[in-house]
Coordinates of C-alpha atoms in Angstrom, one line a residue:
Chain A
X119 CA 62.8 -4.8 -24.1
X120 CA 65.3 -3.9 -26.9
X121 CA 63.0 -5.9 -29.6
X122 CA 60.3 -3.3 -27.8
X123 CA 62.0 -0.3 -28.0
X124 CA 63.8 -1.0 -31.7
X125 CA 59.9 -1.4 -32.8
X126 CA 57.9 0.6 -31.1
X127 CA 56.8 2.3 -34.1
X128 CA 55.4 -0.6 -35.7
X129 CA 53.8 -1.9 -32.4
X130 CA 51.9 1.9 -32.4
X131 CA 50.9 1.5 -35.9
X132 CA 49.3 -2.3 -34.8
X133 CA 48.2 -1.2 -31.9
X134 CA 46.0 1.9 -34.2
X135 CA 45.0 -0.6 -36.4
X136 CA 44.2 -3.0 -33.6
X137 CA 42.1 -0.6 -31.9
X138 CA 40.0 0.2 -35.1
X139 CA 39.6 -2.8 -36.3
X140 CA 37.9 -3.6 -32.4
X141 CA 36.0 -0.6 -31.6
X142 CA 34.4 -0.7 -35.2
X143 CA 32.7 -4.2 -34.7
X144 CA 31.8 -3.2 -30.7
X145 CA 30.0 -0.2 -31.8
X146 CA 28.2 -1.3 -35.5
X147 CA 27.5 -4.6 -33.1
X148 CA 25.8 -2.2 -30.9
X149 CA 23.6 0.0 -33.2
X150 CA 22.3 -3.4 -34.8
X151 CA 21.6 -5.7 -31.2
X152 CA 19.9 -2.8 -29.5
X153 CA 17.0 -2.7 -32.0
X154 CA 17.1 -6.6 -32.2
X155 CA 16.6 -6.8 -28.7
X156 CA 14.5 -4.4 -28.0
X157 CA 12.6 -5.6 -30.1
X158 CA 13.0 -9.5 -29.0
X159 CA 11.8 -8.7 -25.8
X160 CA 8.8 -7.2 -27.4
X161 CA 7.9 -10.4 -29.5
X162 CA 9.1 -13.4 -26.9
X163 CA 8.0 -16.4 -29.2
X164 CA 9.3 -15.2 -32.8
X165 CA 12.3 -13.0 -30.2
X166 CA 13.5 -16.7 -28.3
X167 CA 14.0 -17.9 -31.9
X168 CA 16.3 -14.4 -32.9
X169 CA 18.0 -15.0 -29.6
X170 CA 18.5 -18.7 -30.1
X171 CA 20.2 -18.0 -33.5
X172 CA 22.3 -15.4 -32.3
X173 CA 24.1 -18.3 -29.8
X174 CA 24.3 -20.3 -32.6
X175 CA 26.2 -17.9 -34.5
X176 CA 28.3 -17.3 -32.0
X177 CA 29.4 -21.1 -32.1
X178 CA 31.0 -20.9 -35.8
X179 CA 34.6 -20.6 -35.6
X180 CA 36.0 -17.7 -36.7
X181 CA 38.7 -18.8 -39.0
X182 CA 36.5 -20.5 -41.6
X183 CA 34.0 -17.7 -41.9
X184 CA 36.8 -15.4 -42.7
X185 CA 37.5 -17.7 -45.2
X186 CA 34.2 -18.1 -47.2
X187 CA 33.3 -14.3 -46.6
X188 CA 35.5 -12.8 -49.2
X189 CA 33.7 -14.8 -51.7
X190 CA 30.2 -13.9 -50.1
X191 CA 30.9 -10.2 -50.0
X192 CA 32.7 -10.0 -53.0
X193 CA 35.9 -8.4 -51.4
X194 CA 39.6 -9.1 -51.6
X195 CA 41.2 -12.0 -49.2
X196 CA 43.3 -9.2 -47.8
X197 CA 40.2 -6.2 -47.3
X198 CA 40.1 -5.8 -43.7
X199 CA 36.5 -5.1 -43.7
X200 CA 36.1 -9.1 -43.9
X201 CA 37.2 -9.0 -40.4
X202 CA 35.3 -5.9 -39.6
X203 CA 32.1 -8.0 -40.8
X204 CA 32.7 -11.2 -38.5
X205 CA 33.3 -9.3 -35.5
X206 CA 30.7 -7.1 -36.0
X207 CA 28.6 -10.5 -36.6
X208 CA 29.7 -11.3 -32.9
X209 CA 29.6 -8.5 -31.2
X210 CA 25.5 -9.0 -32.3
X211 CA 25.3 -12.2 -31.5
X212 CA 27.0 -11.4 -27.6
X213 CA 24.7 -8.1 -27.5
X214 CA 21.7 -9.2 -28.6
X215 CA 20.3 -11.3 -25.8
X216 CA 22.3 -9.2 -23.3
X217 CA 20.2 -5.9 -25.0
X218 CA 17.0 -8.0 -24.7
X219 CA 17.3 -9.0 -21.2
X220 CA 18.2 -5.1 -20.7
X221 CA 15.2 -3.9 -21.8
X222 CA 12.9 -7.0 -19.9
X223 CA 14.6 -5.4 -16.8
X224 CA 13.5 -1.9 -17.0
X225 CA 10.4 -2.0 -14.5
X226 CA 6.9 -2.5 -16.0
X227 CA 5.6 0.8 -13.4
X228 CA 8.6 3.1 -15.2
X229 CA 7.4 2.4 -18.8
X230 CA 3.6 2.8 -17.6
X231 CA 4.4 6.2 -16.4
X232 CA 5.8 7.1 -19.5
X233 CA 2.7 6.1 -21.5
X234 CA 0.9 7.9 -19.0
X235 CA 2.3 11.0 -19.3
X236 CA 2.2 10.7 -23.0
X237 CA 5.3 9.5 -24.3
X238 CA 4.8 7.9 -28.3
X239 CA 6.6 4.8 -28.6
X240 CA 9.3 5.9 -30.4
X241 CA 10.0 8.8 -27.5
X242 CA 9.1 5.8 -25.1
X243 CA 12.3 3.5 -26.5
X244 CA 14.5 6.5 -26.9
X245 CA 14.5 8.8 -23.8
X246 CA 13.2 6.0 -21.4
X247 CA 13.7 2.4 -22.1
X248 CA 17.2 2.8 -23.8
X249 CA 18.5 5.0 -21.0
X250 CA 17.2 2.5 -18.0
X251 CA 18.6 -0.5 -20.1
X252 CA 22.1 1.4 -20.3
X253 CA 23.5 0.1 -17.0
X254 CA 23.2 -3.4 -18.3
X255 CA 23.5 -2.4 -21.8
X256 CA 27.0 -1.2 -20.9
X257 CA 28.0 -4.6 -19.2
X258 CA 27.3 -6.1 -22.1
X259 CA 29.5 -3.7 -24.4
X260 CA 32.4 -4.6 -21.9
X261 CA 32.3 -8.4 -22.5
X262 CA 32.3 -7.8 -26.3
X263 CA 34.7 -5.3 -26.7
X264 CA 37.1 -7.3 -24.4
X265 CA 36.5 -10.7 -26.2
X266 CA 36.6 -8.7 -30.1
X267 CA 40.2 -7.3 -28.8
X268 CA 41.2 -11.0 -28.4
X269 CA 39.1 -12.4 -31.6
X270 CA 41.1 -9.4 -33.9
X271 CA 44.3 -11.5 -33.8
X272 CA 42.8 -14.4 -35.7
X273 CA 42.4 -11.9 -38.4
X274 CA 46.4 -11.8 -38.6
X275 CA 46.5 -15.6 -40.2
X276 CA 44.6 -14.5 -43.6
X277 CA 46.6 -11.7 -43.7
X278 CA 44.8 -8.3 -41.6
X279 CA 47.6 -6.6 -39.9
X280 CA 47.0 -5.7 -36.4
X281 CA 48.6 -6.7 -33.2
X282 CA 48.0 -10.7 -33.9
X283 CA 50.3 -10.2 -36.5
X284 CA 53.2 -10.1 -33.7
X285 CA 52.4 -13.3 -32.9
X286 CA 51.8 -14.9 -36.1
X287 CA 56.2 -13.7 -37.1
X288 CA 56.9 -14.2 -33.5
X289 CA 55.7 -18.1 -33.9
X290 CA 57.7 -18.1 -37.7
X291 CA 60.8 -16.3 -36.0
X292 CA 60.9 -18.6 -32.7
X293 CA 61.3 -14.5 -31.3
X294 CA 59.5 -15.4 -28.0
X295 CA 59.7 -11.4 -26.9
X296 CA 57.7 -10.5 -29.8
X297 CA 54.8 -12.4 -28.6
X298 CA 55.3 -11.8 -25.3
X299 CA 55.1 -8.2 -26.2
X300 CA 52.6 -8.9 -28.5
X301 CA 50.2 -10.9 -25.7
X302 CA 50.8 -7.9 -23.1
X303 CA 49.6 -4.8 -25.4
X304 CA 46.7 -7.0 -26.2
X305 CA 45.7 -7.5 -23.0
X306 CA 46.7 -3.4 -22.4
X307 CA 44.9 -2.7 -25.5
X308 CA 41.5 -4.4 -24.0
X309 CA 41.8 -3.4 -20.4
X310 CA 42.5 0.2 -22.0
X311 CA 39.3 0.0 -23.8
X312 CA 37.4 -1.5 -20.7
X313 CA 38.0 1.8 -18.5
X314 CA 37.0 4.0 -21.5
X315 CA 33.4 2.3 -21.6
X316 CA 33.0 2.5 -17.6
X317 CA 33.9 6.7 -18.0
X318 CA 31.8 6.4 -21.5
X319 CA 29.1 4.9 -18.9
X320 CA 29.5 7.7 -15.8
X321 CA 29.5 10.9 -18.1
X322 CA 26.1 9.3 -19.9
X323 CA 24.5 7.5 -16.7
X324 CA 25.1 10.1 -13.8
X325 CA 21.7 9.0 -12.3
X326 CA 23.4 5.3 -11.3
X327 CA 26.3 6.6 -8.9
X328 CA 23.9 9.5 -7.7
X329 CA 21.3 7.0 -6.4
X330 CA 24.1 5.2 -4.8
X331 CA 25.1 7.7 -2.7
X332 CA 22.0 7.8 -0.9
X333 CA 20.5 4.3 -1.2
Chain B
X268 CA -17.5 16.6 -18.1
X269 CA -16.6 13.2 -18.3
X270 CA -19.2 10.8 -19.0
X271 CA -19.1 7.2 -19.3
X272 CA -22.0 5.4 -21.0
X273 CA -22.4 1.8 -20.9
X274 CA -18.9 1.0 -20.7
X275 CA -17.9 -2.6 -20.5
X276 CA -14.6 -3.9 -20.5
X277 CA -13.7 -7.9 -20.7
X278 CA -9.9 -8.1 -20.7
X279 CA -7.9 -10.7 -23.0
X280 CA -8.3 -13.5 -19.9
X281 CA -11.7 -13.6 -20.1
X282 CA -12.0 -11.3 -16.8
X283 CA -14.3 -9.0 -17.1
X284 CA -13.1 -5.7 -15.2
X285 CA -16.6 -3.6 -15.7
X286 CA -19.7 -4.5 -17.0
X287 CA -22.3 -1.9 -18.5
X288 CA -21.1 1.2 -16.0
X289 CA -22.6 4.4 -16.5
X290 CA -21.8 7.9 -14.6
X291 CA -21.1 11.4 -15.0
X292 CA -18.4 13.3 -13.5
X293 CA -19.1 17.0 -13.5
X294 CA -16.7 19.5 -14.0
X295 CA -14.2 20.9 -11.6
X296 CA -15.3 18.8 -9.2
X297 CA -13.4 15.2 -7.6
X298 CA -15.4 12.3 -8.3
X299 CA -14.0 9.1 -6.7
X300 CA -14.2 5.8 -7.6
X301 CA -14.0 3.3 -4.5
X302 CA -14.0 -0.3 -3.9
X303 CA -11.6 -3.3 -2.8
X304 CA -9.3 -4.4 -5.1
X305 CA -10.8 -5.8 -8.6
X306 CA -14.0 -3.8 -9.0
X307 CA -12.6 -2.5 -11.9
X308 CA -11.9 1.2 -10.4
X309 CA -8.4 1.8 -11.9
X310 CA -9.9 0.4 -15.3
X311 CA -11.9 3.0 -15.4
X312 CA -9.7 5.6 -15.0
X313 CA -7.4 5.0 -16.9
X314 CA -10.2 4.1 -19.8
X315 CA -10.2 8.3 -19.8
X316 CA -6.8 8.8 -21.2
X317 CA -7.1 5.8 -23.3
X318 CA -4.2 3.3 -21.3
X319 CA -7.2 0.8 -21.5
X320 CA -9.7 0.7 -24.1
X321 CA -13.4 -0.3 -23.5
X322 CA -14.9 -3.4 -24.8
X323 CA -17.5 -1.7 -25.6
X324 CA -19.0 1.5 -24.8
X325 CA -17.7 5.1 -25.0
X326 CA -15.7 7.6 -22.8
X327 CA -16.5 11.3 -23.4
X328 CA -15.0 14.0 -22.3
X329 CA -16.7 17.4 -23.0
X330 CA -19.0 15.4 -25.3
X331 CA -16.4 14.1 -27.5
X332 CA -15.6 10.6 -27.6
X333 CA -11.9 9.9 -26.2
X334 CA -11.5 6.5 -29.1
X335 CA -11.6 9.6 -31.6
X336 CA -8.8 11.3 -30.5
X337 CA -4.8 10.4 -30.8
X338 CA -3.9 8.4 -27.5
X339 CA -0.9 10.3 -27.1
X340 CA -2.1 13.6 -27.3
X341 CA -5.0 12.9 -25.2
X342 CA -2.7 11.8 -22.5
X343 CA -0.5 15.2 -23.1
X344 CA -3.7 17.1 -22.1
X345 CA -4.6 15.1 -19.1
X346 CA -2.7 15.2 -15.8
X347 CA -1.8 11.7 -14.4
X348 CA -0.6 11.0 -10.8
X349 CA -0.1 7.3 -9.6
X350 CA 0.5 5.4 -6.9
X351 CA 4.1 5.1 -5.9
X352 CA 4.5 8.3 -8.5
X353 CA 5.9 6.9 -11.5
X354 CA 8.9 9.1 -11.9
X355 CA 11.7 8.4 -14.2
X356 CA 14.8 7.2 -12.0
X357 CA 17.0 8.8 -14.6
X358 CA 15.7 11.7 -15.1
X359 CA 16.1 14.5 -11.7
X360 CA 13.6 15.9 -9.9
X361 CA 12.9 19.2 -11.8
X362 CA 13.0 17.0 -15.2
X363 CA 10.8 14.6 -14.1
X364 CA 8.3 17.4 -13.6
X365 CA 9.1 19.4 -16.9
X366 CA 8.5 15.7 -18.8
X367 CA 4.6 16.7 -19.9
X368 CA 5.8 20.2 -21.0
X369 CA 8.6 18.8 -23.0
X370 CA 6.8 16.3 -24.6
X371 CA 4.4 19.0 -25.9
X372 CA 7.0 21.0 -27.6
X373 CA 7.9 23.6 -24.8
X374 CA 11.3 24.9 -24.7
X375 CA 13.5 23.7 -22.0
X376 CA 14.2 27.0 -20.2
X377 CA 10.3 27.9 -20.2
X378 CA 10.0 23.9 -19.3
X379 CA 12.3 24.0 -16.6
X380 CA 10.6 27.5 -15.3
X381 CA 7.3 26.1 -14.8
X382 CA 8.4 22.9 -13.4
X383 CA 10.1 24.8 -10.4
X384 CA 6.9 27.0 -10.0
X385 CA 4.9 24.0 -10.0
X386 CA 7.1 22.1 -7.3
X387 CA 6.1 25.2 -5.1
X388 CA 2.8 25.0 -5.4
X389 CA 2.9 21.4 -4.5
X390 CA 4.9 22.9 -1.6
X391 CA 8.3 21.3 -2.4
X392 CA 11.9 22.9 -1.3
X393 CA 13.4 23.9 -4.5
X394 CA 16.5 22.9 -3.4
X395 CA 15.0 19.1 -4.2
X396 CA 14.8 20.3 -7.8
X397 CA 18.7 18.9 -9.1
X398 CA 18.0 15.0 -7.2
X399 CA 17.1 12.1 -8.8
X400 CA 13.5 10.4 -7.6
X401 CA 15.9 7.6 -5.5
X402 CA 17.3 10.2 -3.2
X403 CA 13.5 11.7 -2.2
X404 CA 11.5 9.9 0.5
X405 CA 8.3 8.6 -0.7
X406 CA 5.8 11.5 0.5
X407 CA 8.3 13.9 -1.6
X408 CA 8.3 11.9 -4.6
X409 CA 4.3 11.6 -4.4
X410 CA 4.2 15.3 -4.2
X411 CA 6.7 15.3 -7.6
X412 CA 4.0 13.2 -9.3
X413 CA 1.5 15.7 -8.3
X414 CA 3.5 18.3 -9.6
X415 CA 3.8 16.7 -12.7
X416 CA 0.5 16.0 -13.1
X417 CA -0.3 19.6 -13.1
X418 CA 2.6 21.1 -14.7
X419 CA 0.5 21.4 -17.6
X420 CA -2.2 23.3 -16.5
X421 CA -4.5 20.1 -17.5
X422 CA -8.3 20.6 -16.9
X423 CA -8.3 17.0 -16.2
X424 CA -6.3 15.4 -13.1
X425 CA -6.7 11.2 -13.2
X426 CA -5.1 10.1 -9.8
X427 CA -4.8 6.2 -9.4
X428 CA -4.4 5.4 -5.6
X429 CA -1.7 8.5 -5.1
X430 CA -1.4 8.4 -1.5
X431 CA -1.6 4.2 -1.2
X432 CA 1.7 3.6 -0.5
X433 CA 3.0 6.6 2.2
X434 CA 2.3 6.3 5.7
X435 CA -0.3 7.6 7.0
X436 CA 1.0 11.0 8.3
X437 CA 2.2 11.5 5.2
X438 CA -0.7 10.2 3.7
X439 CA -2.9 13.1 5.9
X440 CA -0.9 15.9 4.8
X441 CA -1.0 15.0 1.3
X442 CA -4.8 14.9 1.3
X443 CA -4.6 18.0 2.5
X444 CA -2.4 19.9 0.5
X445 CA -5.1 18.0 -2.5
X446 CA -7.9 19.9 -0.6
X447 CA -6.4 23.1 -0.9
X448 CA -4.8 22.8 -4.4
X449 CA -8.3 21.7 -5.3
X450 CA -9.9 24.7 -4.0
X451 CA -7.5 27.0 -5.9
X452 CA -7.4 25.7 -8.9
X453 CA -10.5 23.7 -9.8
X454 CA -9.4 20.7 -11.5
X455 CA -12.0 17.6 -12.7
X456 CA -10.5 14.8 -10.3
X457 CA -10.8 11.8 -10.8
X458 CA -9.4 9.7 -8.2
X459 CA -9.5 5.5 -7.6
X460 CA -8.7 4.4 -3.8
X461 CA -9.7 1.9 -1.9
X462 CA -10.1 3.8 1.4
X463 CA -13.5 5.1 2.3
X464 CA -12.3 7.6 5.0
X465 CA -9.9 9.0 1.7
X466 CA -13.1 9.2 -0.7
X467 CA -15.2 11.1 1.5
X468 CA -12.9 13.2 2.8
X469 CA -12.1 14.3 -0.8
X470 CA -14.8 13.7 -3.0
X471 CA -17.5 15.4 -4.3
X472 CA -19.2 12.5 -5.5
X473 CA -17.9 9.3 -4.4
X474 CA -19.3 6.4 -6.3
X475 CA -19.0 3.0 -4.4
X476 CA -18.1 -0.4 -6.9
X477 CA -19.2 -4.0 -5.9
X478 CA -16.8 -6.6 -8.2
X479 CA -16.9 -6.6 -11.6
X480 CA -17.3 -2.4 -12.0
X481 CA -21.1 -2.6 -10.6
X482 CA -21.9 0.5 -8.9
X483 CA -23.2 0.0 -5.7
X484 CA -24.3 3.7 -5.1
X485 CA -23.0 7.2 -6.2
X486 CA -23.7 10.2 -4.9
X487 CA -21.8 13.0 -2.0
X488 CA -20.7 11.5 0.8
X489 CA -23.6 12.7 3.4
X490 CA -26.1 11.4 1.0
X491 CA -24.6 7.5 0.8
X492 CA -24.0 7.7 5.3
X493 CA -27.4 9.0 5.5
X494 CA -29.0 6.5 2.7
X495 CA -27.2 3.4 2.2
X496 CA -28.5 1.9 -0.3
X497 CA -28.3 -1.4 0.9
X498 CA -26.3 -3.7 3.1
X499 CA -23.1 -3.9 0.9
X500 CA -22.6 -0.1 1.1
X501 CA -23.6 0.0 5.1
X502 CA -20.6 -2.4 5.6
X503 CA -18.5 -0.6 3.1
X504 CA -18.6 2.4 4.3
X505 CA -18.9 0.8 8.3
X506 CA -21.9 2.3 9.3
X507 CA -22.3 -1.2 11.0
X508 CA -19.0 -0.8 12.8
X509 CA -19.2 2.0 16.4
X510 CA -17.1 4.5 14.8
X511 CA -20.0 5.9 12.6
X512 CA -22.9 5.0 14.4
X513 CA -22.4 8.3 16.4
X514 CA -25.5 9.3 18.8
X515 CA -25.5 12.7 21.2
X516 CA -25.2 12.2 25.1
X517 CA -26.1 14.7 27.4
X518 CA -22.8 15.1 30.1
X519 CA -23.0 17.9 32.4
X520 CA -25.3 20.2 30.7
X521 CA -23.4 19.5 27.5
X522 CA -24.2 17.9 24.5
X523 CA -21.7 15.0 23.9
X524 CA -21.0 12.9 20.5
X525 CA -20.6 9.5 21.6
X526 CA -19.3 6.3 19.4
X527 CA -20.9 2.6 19.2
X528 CA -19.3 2.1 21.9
X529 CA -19.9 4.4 23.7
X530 CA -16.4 6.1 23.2
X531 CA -16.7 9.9 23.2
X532 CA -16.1 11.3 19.4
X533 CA -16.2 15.1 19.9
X534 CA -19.2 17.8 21.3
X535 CA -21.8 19.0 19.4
X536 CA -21.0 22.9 18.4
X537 CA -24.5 25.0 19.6
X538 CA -23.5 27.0 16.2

């Protein structure tokens, strides 16, 4: 509690870096799956093969990639946009299939009606497919932003401040607090995030808890 | 006018849904289309506003061939009303309504004005306007889809099965309040069911489909019960069941309509 209280300025200026360097990857994840799988579930035979690649992505460890990016992107071993790049690459690969089984669940009779009543495809995707796929859409943004808020400390080892770092001196210090303190505003850190996207979800998607009430 | 003229239509399976099928549908009249499920009926409505294209053929509408105009904004200008009523669950009632005018580029206050006027003509309680489509039984959301189909002011109303899946109480009062809207404003209906009692009760020219889109006779509903034109349509239409074949039984000095089977159906009026 001391270590905490004798650093708590440092732990708030990890944590802010923490917290951009998670919500970054969750939301440029999300702009670039939600097309992807939209459009996936459009195409099944070329979309399986986009959906099967984005598992396999998912499989590389993270440590190597941030490793050989620097050299791909041409930035500096320290930039922490190389981190921002692999999460983001993550976050995709969890969204993708999740936005591509969102959209194969909006019901076949809802998009009819909106072709029927003269929607054009683009005001088809946006103001009816996209909003009926949210609910699941948003499930999916929870399990990536929770598991980028974990992945972020890896990029403490090459160097990225953020709270992993706390673990990384913690380890080098044998200062067991540290991590411990370290380990528990992760954990805050994620579950804070988590309730932000379920309010994110209520204010944008009123229609799910109205239909509840009467259903 | 809508005409169709030799319109065939053999769908990516190999079915073919209508085969050479020729009508006209007069203006500001209700033609329906009837016959059991895959004669091709709801193909060929919704061949009007271009959700299906013919394999051959054309669809014209006031002369003007519907595969020359832009899909979308043919289906702008034509009101559409289907079964189970195909409202947005995310959208509430009064949106769901106001969904043609916005698409056309009407501001939202006008938008939202004339889809509240338009849920009172389809006599529903404003005070449904702020649900979502969920919280509405299914007769009230049927009556949303036909407010929506005429939000517009369309000349054209397609209506696919509408009143299929209500009970029938409901069902009877819908048709009903279609009778009356139809009286006041004059629409060209088109409307698909399955249910002979429905067509004749509504149509002005009910045309009867065998499989494969083959019509089996068109023409107003007194003229197909008093000509069948062959034994299909007698049993489609159950002139060979008792509760057509009606014949008049004198009972007491009256004059008595009498079923079949011999079940009494009503008096003959002296008037």
């Amino acid at each position: 509690m001391t270590w905490f209280l004798d650093n708590a300025d440092r732990i708030g200026d990890l944590t802010l870096r923490h917290l951009w360097l998670s919500v970054l990857p969750v939301l440029l994840g999300f702009l670039l799956a939600v097309p992807i799988g939209w459009w996936a579930q459009r195409h099944p035979r070329i979309g399986a093969v986009v959906l099967g690649s984005g598992s396999i992505l998912y499989t590389v460890p993270s440590l190597p990639l941030l490793v050989i990016l620097p050299g791909v992107l041409g930035t500096s071993f320290l930039d922490p946009i190389n981190v921002v790049v692999v999460l983001t690459l993550y976050a995709v690969a969890l969204l993708v299939r999740t936005a591509a089984d969102a959209f194969a669940q909006v019901p076949r009779d809802v998009v009819d009606a909106a072709d029927a009543t003269g929607h054009s495809s683009a005001q088809r995707a946006l103001r009816v497919e996209l909003p009926l796929a949210g609910p699941v859409l948003l499930a999916g943004v929870r399990v990536a932003s929770v598991s980028t808020v974990s992945l972020v400390t890896v990029g403490a080892l090459i160097g990225v401040s953020n709270l992993g770092s706390l673990f990384t001196e913690g380890f080098q210090r044998s200062n067991t607090p540290e991590i411990v303190i370290g380990l528990a505003v992760v954990v805050a850190l994620a579950l804070a995030l988590d309730t932000i996207w379920v309010l994110l979800g209520r204010v944008l998607m009123p229609w799910v808890r109205g239909a509840r009430t009467t259903a | 006018m809508i005409e169709f003229r030799s319109v065939s239509k053999t769908f990516a399976d190999g079915t073919t849904a209508v085969r050479d099928f020729n009508l006209v549908l007069p203006s500001r009249t209700t033609t329906v289309l009837v016959g059991s499920s895959g004669c091709g009926k709801t193909t060929l409505l919704r061949m009007v506003n271009r959700l299906i294209e013919p394999s051959s053929g054309q669809v014209l509408i006031d002369d003007v061939d519907v595969a020359t105009r832009n899909p979308v904004e043919l289906r702008r200008s034509i009101g559409y009303v289907m079964q189970h009523a195909g409202l947005l669950p995310h959208r509430r009632v009064v949106d769901n309504v106001a969904v043609p005018l916005r698409l056309s580029g009407v501001p939202r206050t006008e938008a939202t004005a004339r889809a509240l006027a338009a849920l009172e003509t389809v006599g529903l309680d404003p005070a449904l306007a702020r649900r979502y489509p969920r919280q509405l039984s299914g007769g009230q959301q049927q009556r949303v889809g036909v407010a929506r189909g005429l939000v517009a002011d369309p000349n054209i109303l397609l209506m696919d099965e509408p009143f299929g899946a209500v009970d029938p109480i409901v069902r009877v009062d819908l048709q009903r309040e279609l009778l009356r809207l139809q009286r006041e404003l004059g629409k060209t209906i088109v409307f698909v069911t399955h249910d002979i009692d429905e067509a004749f009760l509504l149509g002005d020219q009910v045309v009867i489909l065998r499989r494969g889109g083959e019509v089996a006779q068109v023409g107003t509903p007194a003229e197909i019960l008093a000509a069948p034109a062959d034994d299909f349509v007698r049993s489609f239409v159950g002139l060979d069941r008792a509760h057509r074949a009606l014949h008049i039984e004198e009972r007491g000095g009256q004059r008595v309509v009498v079923d079949g089977d011999g079940r009494p159906a009503g008096v003959l009026d002296p008037a």
